[in-house]
Short mmCIF file of C-alpha atoms and ligand atoms in Angstrom, two decimals:
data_model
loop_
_atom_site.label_atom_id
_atom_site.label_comp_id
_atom_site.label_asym_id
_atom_site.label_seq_id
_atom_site.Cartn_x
_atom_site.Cartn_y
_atom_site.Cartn_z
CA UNK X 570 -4.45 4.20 14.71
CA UNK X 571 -6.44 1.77 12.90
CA UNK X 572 -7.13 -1.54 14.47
CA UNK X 573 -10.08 -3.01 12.30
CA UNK X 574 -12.74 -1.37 14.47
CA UNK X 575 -11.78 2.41 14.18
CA UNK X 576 -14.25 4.24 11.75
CA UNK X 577 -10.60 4.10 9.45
CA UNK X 578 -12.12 2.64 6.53
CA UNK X 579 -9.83 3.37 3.55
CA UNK X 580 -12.26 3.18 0.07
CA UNK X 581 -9.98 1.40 -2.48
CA UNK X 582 -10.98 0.57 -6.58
CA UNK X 583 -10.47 -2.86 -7.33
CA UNK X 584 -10.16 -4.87 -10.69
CA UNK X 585 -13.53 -6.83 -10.39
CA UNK X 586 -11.96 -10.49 -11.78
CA UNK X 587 -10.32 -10.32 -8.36
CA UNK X 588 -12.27 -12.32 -6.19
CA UNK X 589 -15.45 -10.01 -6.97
CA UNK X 590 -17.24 -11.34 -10.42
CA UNK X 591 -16.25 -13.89 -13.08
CA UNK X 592 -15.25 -11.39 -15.69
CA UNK X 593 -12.44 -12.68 -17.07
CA UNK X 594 -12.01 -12.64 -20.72
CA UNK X 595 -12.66 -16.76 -20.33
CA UNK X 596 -15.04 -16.39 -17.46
CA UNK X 597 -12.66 -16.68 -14.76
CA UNK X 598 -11.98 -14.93 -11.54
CA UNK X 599 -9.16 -14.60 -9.87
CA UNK X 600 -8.66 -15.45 -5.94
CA UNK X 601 -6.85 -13.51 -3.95
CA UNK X 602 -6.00 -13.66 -0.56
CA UNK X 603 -5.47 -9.91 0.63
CA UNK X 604 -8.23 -8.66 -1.45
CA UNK X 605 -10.63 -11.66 0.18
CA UNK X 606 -9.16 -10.06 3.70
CA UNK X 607 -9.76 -6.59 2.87
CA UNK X 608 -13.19 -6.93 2.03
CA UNK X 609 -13.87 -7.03 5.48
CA UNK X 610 -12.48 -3.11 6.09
CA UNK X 611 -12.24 -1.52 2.93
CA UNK X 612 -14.83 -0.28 1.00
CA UNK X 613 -14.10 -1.61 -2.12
CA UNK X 614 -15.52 -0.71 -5.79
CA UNK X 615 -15.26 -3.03 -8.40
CA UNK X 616 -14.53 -2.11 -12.19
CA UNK X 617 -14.21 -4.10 -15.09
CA UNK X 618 -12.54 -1.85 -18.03
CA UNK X 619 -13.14 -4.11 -20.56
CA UNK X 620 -16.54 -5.17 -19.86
CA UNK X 621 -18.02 -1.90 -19.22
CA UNK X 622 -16.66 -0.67 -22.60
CA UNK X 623 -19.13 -3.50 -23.90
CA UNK X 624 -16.60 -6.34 -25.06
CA UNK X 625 -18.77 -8.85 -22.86
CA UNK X 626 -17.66 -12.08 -21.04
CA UNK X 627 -16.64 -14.60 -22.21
CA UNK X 628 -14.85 -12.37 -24.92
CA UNK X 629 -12.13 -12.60 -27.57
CA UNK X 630 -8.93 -11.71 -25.30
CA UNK X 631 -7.64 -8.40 -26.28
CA UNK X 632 -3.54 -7.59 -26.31
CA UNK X 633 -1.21 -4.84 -26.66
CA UNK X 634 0.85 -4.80 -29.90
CA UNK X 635 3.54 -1.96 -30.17
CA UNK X 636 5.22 -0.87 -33.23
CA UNK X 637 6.08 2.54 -35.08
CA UNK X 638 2.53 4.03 -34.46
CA UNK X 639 3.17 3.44 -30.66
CA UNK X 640 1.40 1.19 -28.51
CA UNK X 641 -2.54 -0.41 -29.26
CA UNK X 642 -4.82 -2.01 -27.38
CA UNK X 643 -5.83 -4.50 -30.29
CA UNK X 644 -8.71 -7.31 -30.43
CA UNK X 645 -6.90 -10.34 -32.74
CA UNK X 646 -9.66 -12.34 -33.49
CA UNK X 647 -12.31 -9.48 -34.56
CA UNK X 648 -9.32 -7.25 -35.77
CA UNK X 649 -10.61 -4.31 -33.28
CA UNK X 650 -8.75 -1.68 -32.08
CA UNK X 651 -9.88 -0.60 -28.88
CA UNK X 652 -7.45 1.81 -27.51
CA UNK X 653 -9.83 4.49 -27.66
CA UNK X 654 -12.99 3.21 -26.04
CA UNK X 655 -10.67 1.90 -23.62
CA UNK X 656 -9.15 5.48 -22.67
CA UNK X 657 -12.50 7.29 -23.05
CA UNK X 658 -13.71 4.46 -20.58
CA UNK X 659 -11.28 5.18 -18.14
CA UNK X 660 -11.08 8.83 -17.87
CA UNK X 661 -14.53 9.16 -17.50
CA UNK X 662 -14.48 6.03 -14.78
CA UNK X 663 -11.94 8.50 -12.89
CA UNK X 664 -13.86 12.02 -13.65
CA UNK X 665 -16.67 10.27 -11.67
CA UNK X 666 -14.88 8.36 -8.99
CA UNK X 667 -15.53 9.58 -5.43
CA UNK X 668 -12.38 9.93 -2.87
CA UNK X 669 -10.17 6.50 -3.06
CA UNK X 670 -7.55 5.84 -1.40
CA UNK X 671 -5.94 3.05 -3.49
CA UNK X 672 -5.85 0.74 -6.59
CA UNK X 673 -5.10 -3.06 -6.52
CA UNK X 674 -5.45 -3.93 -10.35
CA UNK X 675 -4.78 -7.59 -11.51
CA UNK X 676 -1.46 -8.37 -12.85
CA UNK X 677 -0.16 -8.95 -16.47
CA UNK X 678 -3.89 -8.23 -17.90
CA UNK X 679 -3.01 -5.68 -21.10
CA UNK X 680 -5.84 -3.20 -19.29
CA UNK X 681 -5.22 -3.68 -15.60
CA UNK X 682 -1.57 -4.86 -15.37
CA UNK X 683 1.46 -2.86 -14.14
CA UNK X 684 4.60 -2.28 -15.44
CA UNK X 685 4.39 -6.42 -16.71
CA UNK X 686 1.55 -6.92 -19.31
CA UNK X 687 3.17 -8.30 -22.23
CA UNK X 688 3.44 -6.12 -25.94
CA UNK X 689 3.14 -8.05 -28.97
CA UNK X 690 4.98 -6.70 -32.49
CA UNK X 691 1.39 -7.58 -33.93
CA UNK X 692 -1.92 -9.29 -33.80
CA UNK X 693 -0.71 -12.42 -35.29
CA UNK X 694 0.57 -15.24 -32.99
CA UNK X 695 4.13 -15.02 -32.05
CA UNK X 696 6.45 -14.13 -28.79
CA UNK X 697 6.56 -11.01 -26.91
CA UNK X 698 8.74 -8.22 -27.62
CA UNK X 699 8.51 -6.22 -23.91
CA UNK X 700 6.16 -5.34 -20.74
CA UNK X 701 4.59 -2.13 -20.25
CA UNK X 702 1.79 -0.88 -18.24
CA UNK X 703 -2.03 -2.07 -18.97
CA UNK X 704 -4.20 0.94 -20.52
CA UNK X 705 -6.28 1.12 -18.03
CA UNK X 706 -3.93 1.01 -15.76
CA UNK X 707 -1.96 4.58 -17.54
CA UNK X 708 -4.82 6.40 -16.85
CA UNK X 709 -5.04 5.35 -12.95
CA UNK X 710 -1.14 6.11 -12.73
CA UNK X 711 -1.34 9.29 -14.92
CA UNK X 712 -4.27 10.63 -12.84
CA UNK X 713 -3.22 9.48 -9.47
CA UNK X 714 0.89 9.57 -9.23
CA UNK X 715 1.56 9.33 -5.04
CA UNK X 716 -1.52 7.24 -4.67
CA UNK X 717 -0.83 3.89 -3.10
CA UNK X 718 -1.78 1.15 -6.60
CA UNK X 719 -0.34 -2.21 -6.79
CA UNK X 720 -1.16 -4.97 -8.44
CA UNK X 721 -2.37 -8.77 -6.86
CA UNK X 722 0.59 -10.22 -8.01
CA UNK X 723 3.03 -8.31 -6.00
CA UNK X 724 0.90 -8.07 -2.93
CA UNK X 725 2.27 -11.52 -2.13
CA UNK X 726 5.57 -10.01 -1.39
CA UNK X 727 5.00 -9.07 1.81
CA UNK X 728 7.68 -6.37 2.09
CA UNK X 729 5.74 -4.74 -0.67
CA UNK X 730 2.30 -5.36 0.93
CA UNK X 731 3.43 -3.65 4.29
CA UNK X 732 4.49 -0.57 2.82
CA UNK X 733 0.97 -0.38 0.94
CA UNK X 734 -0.83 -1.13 3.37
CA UNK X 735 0.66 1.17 5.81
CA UNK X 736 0.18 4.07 3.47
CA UNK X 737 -3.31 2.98 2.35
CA UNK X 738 -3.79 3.74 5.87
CA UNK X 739 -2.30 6.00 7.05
CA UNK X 740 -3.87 8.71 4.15
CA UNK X 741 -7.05 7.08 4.59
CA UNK X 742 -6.43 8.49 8.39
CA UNK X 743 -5.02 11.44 6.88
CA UNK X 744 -8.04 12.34 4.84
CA UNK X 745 -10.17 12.31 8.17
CA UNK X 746 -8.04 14.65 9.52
CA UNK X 747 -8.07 17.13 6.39
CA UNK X 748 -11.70 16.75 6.16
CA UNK X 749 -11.93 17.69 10.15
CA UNK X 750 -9.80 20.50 8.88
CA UNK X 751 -8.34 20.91 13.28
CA UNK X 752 -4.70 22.01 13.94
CA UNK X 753 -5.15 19.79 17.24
CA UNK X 754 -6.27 16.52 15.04
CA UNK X 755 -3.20 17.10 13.14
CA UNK X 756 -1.07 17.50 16.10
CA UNK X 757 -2.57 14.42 17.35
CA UNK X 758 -1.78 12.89 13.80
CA UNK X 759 1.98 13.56 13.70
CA UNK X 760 2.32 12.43 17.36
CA UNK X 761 0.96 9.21 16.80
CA UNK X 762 2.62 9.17 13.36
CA UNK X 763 5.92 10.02 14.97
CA UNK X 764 8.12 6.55 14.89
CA UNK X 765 6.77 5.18 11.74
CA UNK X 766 7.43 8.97 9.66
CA UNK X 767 10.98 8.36 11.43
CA UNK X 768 11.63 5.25 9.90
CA UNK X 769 10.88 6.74 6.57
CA UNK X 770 12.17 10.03 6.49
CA UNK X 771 13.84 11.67 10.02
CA UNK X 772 14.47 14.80 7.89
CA UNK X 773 10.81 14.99 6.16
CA UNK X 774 9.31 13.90 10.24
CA UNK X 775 11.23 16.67 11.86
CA UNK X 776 10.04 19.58 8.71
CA UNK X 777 6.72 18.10 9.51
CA UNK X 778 7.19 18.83 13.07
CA UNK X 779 7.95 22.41 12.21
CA UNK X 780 4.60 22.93 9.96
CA UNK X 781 2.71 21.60 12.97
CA UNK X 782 4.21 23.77 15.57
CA UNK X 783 2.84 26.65 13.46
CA UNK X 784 4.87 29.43 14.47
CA UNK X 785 3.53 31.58 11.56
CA UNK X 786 0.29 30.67 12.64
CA UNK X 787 -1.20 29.89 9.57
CA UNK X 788 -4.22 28.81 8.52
CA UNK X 789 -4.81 24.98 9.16
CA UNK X 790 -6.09 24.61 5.78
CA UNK X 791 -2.65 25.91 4.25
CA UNK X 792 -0.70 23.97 7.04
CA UNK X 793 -2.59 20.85 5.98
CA UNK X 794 -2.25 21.16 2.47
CA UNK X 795 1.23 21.15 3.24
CA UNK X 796 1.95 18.83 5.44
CA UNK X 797 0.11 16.53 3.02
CA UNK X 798 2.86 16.92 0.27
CA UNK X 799 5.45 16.39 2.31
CA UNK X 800 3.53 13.00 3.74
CA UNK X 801 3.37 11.99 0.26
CA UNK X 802 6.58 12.67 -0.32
CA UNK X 803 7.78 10.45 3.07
CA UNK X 804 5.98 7.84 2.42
CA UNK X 805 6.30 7.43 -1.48
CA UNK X 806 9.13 4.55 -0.81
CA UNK X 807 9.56 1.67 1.80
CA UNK X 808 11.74 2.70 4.98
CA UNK X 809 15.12 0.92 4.70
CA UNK X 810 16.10 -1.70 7.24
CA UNK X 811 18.69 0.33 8.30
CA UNK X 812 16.20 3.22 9.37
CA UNK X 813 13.76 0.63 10.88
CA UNK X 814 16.67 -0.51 12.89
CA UNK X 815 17.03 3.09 14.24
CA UNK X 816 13.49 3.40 14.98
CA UNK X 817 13.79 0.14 17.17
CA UNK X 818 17.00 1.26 19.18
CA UNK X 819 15.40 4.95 19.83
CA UNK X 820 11.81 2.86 20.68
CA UNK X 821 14.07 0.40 23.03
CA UNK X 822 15.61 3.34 24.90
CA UNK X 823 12.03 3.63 26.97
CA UNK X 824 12.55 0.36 28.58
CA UNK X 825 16.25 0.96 29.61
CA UNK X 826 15.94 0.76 33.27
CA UNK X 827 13.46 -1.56 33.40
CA UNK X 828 14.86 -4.78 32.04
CA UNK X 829 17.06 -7.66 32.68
CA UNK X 830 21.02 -7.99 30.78
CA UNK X 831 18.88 -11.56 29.08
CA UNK X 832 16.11 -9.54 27.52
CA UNK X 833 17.85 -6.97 26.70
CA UNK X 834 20.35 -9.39 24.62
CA UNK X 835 17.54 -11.06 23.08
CA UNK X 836 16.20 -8.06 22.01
CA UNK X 837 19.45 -7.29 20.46
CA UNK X 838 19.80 -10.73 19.24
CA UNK X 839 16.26 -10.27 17.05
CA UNK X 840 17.53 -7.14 16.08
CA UNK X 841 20.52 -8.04 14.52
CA UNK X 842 19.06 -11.28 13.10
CA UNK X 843 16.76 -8.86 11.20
CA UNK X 844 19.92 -6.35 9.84
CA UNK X 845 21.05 -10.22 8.46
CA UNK X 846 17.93 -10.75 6.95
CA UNK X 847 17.36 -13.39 8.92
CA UNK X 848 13.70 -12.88 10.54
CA UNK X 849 11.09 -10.16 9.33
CA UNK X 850 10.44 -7.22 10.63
CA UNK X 851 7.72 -9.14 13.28
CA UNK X 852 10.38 -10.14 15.22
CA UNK X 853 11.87 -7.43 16.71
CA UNK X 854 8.29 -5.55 16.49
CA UNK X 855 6.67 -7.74 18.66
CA UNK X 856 9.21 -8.10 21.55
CA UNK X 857 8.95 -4.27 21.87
CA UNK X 858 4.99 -4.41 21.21
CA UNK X 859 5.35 -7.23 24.30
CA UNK X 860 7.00 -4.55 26.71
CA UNK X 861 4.81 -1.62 25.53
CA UNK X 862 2.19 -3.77 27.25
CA UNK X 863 3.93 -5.12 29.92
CA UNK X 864 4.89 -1.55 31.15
CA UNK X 865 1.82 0.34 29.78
CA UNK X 866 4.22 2.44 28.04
CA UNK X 867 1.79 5.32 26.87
CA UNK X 868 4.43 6.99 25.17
CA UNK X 869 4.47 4.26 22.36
CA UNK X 870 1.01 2.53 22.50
CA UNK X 871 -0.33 4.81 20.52
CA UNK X 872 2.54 4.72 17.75
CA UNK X 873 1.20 3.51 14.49
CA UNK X 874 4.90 2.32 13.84
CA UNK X 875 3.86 -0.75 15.67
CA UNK X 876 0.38 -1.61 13.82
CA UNK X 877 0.07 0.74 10.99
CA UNK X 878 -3.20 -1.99 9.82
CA UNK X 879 -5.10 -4.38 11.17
CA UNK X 880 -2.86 -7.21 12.20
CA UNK X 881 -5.09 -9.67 10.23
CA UNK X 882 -3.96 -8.02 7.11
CA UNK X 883 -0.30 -9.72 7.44
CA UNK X 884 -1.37 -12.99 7.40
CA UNK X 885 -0.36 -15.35 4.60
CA UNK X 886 -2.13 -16.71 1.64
CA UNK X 887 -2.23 -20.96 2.99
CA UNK X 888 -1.61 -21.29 -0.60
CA UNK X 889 1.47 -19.38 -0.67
CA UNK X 890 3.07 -21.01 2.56
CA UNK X 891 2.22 -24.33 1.09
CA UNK X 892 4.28 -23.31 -1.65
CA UNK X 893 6.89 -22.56 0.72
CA UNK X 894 7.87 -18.90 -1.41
CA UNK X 895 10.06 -16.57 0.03
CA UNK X 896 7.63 -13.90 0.47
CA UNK X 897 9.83 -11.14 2.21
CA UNK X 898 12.35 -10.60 -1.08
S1 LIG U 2136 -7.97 -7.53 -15.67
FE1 LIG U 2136 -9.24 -5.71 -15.60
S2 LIG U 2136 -10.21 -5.60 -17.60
FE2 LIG U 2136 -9.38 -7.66 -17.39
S3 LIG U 2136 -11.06 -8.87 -16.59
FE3 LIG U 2136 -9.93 -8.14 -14.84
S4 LIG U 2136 -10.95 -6.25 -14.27
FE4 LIG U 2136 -11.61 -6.74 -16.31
#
């Protein structure tokens, strides 16, 4: 489990007009609260597509116009096209990158942007016609499918932000494990790993179970490979509440005997308050993460289903609160 001071140190790229240099087309950077709290336990590395394919900063803003001939990446004011050096720049950004284990890109920006930077029907001034994915950004997608990527924009959701940090993490932990290439550190992986793969998947946790149990006694770097597809696979989407619910019941079951008919109601109270969509996910977490430590329950300290990241990484953006957003939908 990672807690901030395990050697669990997930290496992540970064778009570097978030809170790294002021590369914006205008000069700008962007702030950002999770990437400002990251920096203190992920390695990050910084790129900047469009300045390290030589358009500069400040620089005349580039855009994405679509039309019969497919999609460009077009500069209006010097009439460039740049959709080449721009996919030239990237693959060869990714041929060279070392092991990452996620993207945060900024959002919107016709390189970096996901799914929402904005096509144009042509150079000229005028509305858009639709949102696609930046150019850069294709090439990170198209090379790295189940890797965790999101963009800064909806990292403020913090539904969405849980499930990418948890699997930022857990693979970053994952790739330890691979690289220690040990049947027992796997074992020791799943076990710990348990309540969290239940709460995505209870079919894909108990198949997983079976790889690690080994009965054909195959090699561990087969029974690794394999068990790493099928984590991908678990983790690719956000447990539903209704699964997270089950988790918490099947958790609760440990303290059975030793509570009072109040706590146990005001467990059950949070609970259901969380099925309404009521409370987050916190609520009912921390009552349980309360009793683990009240009872030194070993079975479930050790569950990353209860801090899959370091705790700081949940805090939220001052800005954000002062804004008073709903950040959980
Ligand atoms: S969005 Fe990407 S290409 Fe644009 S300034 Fe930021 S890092 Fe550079």
């Amino acid at each position: 489990m990672c807690d901030g001071e395990d050697v669990c140190n997930p290496d992540r790229v970064v778009s570097r007009c978030i809170e790294f240099d002021h590369y914006r087309w205008n000069g700008d950077m962007i702030t950002s609260h999770i990437v400002d709290q990251l920096k203190e336990c992920v390695d990050f590395i910084p790129v900047c597509a469009e300045m390290e394919m030589g358009l500069g900063v400040p620089r005349d803003p580039v855009r994405i116009v679509g039309g019969k001939g497919g999609e460009h990446l077009v500069q209006p004011a010097t009439g460039r096209d740049v959709t080449d050096d721009m996919t030239r720049f990237a693959e060869s950004f990714l041929d060279t990158l070392p092991h990452v284990d996620g993207f945060i890109l900024k959002n919107k920006s016709p390189s970096c942007g996901m799914k929402e930077a904005k096509v144009y029907a042509g150079p000229e001034k005028g509305g858009s016609i639709g949102k696609t994915d930046g150019f850069f950004a294709r090439s990170v997608l198209n090379r790295y499918p189940d890797m965790p990527v999101e963009d800064e924009g909806r990292l403020r959701n913090m539904r969405i932000r849980d499930h990418f940090l948890a699997r930022l993490y857990t693979f970053s932990e994952f790739q330890t494990v691979q690289a220690r290439g040990s049947m027992n550190a796997l074992v020791r992986f799943h076990s710990e790993n348990k309540l969290m793969l239940m709460a995505h998947s209870q079919k894909l946790q108990k198949e997983m179970g079976r790889m690690v149990a080994n009965h054909d006694r195959l090699e561990p770097v087969i029974v690794l490979e394999q068990y790493k597809e099928q984590l991908t696979q678990a983790l690719a989407r956000a447990p539903r509440y209704t699964a997270n619910i089950n988790v918490f019941l099947h958790a609760s079951g440990h303290f059975r005997n030793r509570l009072n008919h109040e706590e146990k109601a005001f467990f059950l109270e949070a609970l259901e308050k969380y099925r309404e969509g009521r409370v987050s996910i916190c609520a009912p977490k921390n009552i349980l993460k309360a009793w683990i430590v009240r009872f030194g329950e070993e079975n479930l300290n050790n569950q990353t289903f209860f801090a899959p990241y370091p705790d700081q990484l949940m805090e939220l953006d001052p800005l954000d609160m002062d804004r008073g957003r709903d950040l959980w939908t």
